[in-house]
mmCIF file of N, CA, C and O in Angstrom:
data_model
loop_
_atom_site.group_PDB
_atom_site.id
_atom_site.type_symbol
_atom_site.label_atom_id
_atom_site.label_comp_id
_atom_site.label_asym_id
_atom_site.label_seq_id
_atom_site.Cartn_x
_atom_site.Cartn_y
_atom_site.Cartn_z
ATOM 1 N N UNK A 24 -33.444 3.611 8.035
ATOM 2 C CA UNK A 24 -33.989 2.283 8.181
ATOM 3 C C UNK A 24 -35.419 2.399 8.697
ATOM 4 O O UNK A 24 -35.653 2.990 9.751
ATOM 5 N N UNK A 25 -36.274 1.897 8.040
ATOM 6 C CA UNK A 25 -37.329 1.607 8.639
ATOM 7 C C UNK A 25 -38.087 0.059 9.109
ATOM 8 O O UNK A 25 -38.005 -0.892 8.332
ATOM 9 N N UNK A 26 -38.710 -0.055 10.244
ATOM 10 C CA UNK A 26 -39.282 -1.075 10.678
ATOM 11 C C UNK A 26 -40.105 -1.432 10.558
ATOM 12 O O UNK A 26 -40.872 -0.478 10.689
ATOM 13 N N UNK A 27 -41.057 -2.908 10.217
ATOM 14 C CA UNK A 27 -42.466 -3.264 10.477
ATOM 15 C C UNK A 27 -42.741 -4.047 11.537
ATOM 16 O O UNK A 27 -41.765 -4.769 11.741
ATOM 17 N N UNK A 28 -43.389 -4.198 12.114
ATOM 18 C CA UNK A 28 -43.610 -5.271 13.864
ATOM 19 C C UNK A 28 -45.184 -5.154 13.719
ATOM 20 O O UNK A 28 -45.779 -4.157 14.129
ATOM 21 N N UNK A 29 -45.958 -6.433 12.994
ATOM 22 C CA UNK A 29 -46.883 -6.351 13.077
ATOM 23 C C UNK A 29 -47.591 -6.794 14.595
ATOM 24 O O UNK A 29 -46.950 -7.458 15.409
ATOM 25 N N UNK A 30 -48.987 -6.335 14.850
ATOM 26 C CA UNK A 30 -49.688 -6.791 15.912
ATOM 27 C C UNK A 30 -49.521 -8.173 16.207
ATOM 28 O O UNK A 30 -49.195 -8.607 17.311
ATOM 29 N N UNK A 31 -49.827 -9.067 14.869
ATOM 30 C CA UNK A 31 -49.709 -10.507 14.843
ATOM 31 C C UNK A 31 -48.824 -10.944 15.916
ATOM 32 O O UNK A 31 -49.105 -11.850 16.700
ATOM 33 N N UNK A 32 -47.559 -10.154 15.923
ATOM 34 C CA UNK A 32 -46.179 -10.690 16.782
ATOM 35 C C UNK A 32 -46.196 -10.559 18.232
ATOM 36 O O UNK A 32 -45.617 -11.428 18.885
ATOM 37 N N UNK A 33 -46.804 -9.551 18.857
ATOM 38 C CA UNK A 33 -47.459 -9.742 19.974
ATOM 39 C C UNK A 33 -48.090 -8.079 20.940
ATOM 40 O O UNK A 33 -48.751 -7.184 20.415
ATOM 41 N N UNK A 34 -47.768 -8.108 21.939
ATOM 42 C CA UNK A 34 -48.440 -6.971 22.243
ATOM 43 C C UNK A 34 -47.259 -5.889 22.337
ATOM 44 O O UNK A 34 -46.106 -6.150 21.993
ATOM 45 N N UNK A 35 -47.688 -4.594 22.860
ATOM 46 C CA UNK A 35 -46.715 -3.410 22.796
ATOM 47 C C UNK A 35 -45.375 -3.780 23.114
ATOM 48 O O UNK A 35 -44.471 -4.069 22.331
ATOM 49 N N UNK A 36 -45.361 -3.745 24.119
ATOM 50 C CA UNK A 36 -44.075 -4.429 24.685
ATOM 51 C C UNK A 36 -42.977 -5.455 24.100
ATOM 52 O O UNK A 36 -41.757 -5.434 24.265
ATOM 53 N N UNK A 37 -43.754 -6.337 23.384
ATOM 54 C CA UNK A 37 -42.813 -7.309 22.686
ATOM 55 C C UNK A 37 -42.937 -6.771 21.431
ATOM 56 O O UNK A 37 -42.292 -7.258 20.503
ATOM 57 N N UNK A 38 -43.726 -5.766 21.253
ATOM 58 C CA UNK A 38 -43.291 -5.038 19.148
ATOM 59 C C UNK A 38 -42.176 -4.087 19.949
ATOM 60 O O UNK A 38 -40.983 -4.385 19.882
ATOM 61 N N UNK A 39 -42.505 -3.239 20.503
ATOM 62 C CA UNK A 39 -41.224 -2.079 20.875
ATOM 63 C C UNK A 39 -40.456 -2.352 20.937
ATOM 64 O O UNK A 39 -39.652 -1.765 20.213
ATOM 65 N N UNK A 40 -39.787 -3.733 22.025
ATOM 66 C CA UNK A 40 -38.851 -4.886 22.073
ATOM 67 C C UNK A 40 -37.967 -5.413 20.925
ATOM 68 O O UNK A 40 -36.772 -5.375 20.632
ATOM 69 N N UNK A 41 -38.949 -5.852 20.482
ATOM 70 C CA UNK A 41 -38.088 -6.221 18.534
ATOM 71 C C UNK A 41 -37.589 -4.722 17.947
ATOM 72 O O UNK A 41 -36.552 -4.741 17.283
ATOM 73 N N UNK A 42 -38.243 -3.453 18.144
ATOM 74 C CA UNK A 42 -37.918 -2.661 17.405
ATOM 75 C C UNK A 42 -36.728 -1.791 17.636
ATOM 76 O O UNK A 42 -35.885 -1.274 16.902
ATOM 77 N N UNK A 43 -37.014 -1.818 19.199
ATOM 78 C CA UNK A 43 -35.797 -1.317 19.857
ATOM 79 C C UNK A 43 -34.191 -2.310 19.592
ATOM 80 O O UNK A 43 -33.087 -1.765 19.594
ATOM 81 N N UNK A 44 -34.382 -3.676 19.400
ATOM 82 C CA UNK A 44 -33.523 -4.489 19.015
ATOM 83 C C UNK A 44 -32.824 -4.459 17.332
ATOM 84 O O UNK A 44 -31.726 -4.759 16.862
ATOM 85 N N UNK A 45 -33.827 -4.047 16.897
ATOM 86 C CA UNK A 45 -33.560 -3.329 15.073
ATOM 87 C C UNK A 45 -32.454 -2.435 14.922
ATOM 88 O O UNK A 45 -31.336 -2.529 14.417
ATOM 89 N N UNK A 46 -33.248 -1.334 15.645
ATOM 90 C CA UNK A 46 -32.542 -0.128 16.038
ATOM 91 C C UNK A 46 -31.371 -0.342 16.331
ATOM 92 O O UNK A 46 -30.528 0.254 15.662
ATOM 93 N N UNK A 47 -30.942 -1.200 17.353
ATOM 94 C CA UNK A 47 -29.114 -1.163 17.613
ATOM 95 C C UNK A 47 -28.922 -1.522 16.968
ATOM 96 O O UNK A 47 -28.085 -0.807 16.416
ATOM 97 N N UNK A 48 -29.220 -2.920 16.034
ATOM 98 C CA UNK A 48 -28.165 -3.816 15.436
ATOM 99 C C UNK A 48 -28.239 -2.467 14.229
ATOM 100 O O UNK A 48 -27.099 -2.009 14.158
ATOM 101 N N UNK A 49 -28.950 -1.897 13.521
ATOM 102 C CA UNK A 49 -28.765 -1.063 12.415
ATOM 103 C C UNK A 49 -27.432 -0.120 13.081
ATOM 104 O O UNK A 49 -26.309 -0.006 12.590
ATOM 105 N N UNK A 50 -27.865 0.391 14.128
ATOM 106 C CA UNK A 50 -26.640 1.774 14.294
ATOM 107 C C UNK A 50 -25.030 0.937 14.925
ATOM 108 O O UNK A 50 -24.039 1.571 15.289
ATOM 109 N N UNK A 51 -25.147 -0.555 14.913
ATOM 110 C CA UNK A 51 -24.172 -0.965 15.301
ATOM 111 C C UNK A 51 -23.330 -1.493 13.843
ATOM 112 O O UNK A 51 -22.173 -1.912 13.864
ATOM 113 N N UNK A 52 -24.063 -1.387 12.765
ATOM 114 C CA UNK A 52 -23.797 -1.889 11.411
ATOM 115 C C UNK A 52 -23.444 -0.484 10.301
ATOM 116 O O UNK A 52 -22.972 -0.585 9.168
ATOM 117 N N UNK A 53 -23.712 0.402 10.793
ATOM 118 C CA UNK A 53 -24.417 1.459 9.768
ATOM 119 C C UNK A 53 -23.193 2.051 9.236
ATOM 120 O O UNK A 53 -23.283 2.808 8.269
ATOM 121 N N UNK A 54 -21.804 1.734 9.876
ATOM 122 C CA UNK A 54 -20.868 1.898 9.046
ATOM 123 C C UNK A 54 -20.096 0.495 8.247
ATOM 124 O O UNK A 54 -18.969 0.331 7.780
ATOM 125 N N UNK A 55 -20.798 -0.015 8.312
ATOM 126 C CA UNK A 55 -20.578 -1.031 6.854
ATOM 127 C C UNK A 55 -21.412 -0.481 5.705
ATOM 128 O O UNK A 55 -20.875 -0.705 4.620
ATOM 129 N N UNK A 56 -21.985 -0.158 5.666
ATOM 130 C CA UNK A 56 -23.196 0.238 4.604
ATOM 131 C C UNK A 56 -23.006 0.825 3.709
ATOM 132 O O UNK A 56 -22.563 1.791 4.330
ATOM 133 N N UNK A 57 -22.927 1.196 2.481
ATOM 134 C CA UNK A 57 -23.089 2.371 1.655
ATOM 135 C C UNK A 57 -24.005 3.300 1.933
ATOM 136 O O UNK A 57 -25.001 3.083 2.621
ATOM 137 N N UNK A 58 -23.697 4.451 1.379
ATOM 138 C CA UNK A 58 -23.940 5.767 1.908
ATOM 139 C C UNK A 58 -25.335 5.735 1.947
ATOM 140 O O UNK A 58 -26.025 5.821 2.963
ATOM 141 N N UNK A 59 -25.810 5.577 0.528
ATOM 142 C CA UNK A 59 -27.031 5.612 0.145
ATOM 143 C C UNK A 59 -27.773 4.630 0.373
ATOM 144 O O UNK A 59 -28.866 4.723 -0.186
ATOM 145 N N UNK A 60 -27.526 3.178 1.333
ATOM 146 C CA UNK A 60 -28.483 2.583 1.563
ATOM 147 C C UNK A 60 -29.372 2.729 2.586
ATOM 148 O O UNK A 60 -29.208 3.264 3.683
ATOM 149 N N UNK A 61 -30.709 1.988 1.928
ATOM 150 C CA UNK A 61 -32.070 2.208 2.434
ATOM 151 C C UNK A 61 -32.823 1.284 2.972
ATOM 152 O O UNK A 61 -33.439 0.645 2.119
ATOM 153 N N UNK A 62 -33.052 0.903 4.247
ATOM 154 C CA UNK A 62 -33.366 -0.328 4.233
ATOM 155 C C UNK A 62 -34.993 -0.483 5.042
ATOM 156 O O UNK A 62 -35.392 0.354 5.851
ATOM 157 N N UNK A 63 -35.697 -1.568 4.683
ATOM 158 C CA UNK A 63 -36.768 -1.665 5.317
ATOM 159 C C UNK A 63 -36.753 -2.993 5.793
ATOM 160 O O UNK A 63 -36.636 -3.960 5.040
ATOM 161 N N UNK A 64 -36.940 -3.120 7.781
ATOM 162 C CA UNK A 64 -36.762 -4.709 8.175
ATOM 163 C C UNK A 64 -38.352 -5.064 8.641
ATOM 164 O O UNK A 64 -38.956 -4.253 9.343
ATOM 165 N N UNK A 65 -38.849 -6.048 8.303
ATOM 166 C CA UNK A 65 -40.366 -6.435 8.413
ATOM 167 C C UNK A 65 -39.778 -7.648 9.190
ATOM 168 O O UNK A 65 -38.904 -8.422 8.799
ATOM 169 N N UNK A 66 -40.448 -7.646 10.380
ATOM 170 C CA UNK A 66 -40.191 -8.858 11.930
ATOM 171 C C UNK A 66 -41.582 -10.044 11.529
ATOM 172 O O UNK A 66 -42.806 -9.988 11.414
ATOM 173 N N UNK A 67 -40.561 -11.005 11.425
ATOM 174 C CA UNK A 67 -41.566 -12.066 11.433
ATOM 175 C C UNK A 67 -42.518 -12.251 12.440
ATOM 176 O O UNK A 67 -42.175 -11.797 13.532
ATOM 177 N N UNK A 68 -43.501 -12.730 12.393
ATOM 178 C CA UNK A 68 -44.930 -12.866 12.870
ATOM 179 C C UNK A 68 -43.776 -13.870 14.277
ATOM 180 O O UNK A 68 -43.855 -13.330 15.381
ATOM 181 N N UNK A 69 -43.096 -14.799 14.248
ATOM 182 C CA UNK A 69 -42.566 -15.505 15.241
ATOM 183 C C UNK A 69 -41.524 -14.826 15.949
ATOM 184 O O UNK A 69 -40.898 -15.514 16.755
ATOM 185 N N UNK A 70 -41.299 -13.980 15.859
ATOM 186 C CA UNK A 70 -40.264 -12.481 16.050
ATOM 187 C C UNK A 70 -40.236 -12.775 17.780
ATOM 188 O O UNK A 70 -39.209 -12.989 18.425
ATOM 189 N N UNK A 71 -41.639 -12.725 18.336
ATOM 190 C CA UNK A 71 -42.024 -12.313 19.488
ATOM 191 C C UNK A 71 -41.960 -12.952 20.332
ATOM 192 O O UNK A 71 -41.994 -12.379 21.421
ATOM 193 N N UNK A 72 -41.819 -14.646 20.328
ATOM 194 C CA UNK A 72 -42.098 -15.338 20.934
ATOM 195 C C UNK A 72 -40.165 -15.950 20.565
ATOM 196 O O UNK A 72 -39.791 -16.883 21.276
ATOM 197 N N UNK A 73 -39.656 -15.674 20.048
ATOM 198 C CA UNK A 73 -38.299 -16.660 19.485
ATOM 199 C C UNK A 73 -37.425 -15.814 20.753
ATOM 200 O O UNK A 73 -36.721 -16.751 21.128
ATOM 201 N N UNK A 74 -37.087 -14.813 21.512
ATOM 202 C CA UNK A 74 -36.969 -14.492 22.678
ATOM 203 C C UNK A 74 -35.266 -14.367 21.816
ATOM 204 O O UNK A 74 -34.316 -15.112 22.055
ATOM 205 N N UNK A 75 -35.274 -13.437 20.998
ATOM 206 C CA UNK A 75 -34.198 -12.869 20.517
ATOM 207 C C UNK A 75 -33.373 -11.932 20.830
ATOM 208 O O UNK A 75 -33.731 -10.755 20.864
ATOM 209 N N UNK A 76 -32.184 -12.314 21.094
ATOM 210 C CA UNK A 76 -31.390 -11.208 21.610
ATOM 211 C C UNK A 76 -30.529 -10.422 20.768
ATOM 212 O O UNK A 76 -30.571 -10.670 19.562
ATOM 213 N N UNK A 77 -29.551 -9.281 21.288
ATOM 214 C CA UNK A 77 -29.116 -8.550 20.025
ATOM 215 C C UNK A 77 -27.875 -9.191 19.307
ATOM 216 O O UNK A 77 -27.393 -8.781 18.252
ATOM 217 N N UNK A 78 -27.443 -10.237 20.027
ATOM 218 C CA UNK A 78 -26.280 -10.549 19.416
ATOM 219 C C UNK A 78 -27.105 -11.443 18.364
ATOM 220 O O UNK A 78 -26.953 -11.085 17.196
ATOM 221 N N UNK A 79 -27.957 -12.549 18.575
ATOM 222 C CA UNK A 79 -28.475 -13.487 17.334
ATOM 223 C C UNK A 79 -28.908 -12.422 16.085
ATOM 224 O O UNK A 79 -28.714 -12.777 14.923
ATOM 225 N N UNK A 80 -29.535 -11.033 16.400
ATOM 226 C CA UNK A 80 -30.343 -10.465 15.677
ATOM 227 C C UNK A 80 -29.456 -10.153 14.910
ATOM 228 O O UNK A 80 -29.422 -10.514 13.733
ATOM 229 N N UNK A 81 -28.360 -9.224 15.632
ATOM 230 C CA UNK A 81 -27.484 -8.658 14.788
ATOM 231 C C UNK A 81 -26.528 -9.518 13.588
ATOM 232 O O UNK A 81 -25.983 -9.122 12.557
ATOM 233 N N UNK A 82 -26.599 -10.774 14.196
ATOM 234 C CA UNK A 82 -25.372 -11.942 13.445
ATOM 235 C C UNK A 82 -26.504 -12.077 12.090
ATOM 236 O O UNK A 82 -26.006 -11.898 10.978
ATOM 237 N N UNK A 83 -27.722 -12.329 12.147
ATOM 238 C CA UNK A 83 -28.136 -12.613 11.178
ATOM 239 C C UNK A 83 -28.817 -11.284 10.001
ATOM 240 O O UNK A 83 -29.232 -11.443 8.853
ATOM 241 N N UNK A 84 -28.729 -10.107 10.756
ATOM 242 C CA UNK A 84 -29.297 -8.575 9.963
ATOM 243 C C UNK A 84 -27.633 -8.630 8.916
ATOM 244 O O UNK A 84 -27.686 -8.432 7.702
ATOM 245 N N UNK A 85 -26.087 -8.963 9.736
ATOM 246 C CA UNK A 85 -25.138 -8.823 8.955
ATOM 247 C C UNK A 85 -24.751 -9.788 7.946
ATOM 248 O O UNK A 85 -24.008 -9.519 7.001
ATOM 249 N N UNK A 86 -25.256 -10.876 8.161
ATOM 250 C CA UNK A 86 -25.126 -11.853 6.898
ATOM 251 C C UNK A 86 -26.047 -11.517 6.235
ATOM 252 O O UNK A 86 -25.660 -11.683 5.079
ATOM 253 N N UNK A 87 -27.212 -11.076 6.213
ATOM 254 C CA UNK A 87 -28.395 -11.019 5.413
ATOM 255 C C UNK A 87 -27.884 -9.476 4.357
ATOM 256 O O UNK A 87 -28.061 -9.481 3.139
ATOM 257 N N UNK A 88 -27.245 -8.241 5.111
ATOM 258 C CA UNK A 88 -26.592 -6.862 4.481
ATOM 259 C C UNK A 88 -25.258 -7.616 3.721
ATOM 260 O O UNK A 88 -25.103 -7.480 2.507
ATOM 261 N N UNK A 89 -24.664 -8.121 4.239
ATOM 262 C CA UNK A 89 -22.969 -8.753 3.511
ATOM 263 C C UNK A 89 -23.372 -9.401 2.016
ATOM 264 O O UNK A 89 -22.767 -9.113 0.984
ATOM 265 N N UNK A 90 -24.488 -10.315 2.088
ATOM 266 C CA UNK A 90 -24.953 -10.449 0.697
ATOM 267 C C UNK A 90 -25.599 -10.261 -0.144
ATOM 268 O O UNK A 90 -25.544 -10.812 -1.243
ATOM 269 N N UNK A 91 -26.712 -9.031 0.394
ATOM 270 C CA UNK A 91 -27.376 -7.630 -0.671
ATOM 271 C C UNK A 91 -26.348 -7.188 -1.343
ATOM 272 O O UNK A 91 -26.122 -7.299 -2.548
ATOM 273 N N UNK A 92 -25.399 -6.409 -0.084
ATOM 274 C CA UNK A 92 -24.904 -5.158 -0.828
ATOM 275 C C UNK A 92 -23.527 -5.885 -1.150
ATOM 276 O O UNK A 92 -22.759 -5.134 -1.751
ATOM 277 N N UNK A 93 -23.137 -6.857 -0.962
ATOM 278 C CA UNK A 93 -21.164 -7.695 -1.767
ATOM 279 C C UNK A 93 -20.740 -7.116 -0.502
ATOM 280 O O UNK A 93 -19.609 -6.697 -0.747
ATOM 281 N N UNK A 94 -21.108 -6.764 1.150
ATOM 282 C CA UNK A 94 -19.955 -6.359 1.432
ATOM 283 C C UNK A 94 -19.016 -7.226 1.981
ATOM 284 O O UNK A 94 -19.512 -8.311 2.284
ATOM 285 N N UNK A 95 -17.717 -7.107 2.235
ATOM 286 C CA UNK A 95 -16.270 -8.074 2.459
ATOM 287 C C UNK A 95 -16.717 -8.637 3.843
ATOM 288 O O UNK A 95 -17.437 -8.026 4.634
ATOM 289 N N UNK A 96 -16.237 -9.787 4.016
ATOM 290 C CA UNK A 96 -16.670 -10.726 5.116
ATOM 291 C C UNK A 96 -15.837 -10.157 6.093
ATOM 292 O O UNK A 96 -14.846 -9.460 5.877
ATOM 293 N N UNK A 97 -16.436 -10.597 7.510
ATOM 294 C CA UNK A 97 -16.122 -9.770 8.466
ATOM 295 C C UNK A 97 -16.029 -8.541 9.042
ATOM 296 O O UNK A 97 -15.401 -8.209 10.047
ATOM 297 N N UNK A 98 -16.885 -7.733 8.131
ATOM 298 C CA UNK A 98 -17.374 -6.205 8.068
ATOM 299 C C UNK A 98 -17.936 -6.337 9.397
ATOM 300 O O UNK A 98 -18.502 -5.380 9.925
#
């Protein structure tokens, strides 16, 4: 998985913040996934300021993977 956290979103601290928040929800998901998937997450410019935590992040990274890849609800 790779990440984008542009400057736009805010300073070090709140990009590392979002990225470090990426990071779990991916390794908390990564066995739903197919083997071979590849993913790239680009953080909205409002990323920084929406004061997101891992449970919202993660609820919406798994609906957003459940209907790329078909996987079965409640994965």
């Amino acid at each position: 998985m790779g990440t984008a956290v542009s400057r736009k979103t805010g300073h070090a601290v709140v990009r590392n913040r979002i990225k470090r928040i990426l990071r779990e929800t991916f390794r908390l998901s990564i066995r739903h996934l197919p083997v071979s998937a590849r993913l790239v997450v680009v953080a909205k410019r409002q990323a920084g300021t929406a004061g997101l935590g891992l449970d919202q992040v993660s609820a919406e990274l798994m609906e957003a993977l459940t209907r790329y890849f078909h996987l079965r609800q409640g994965a």
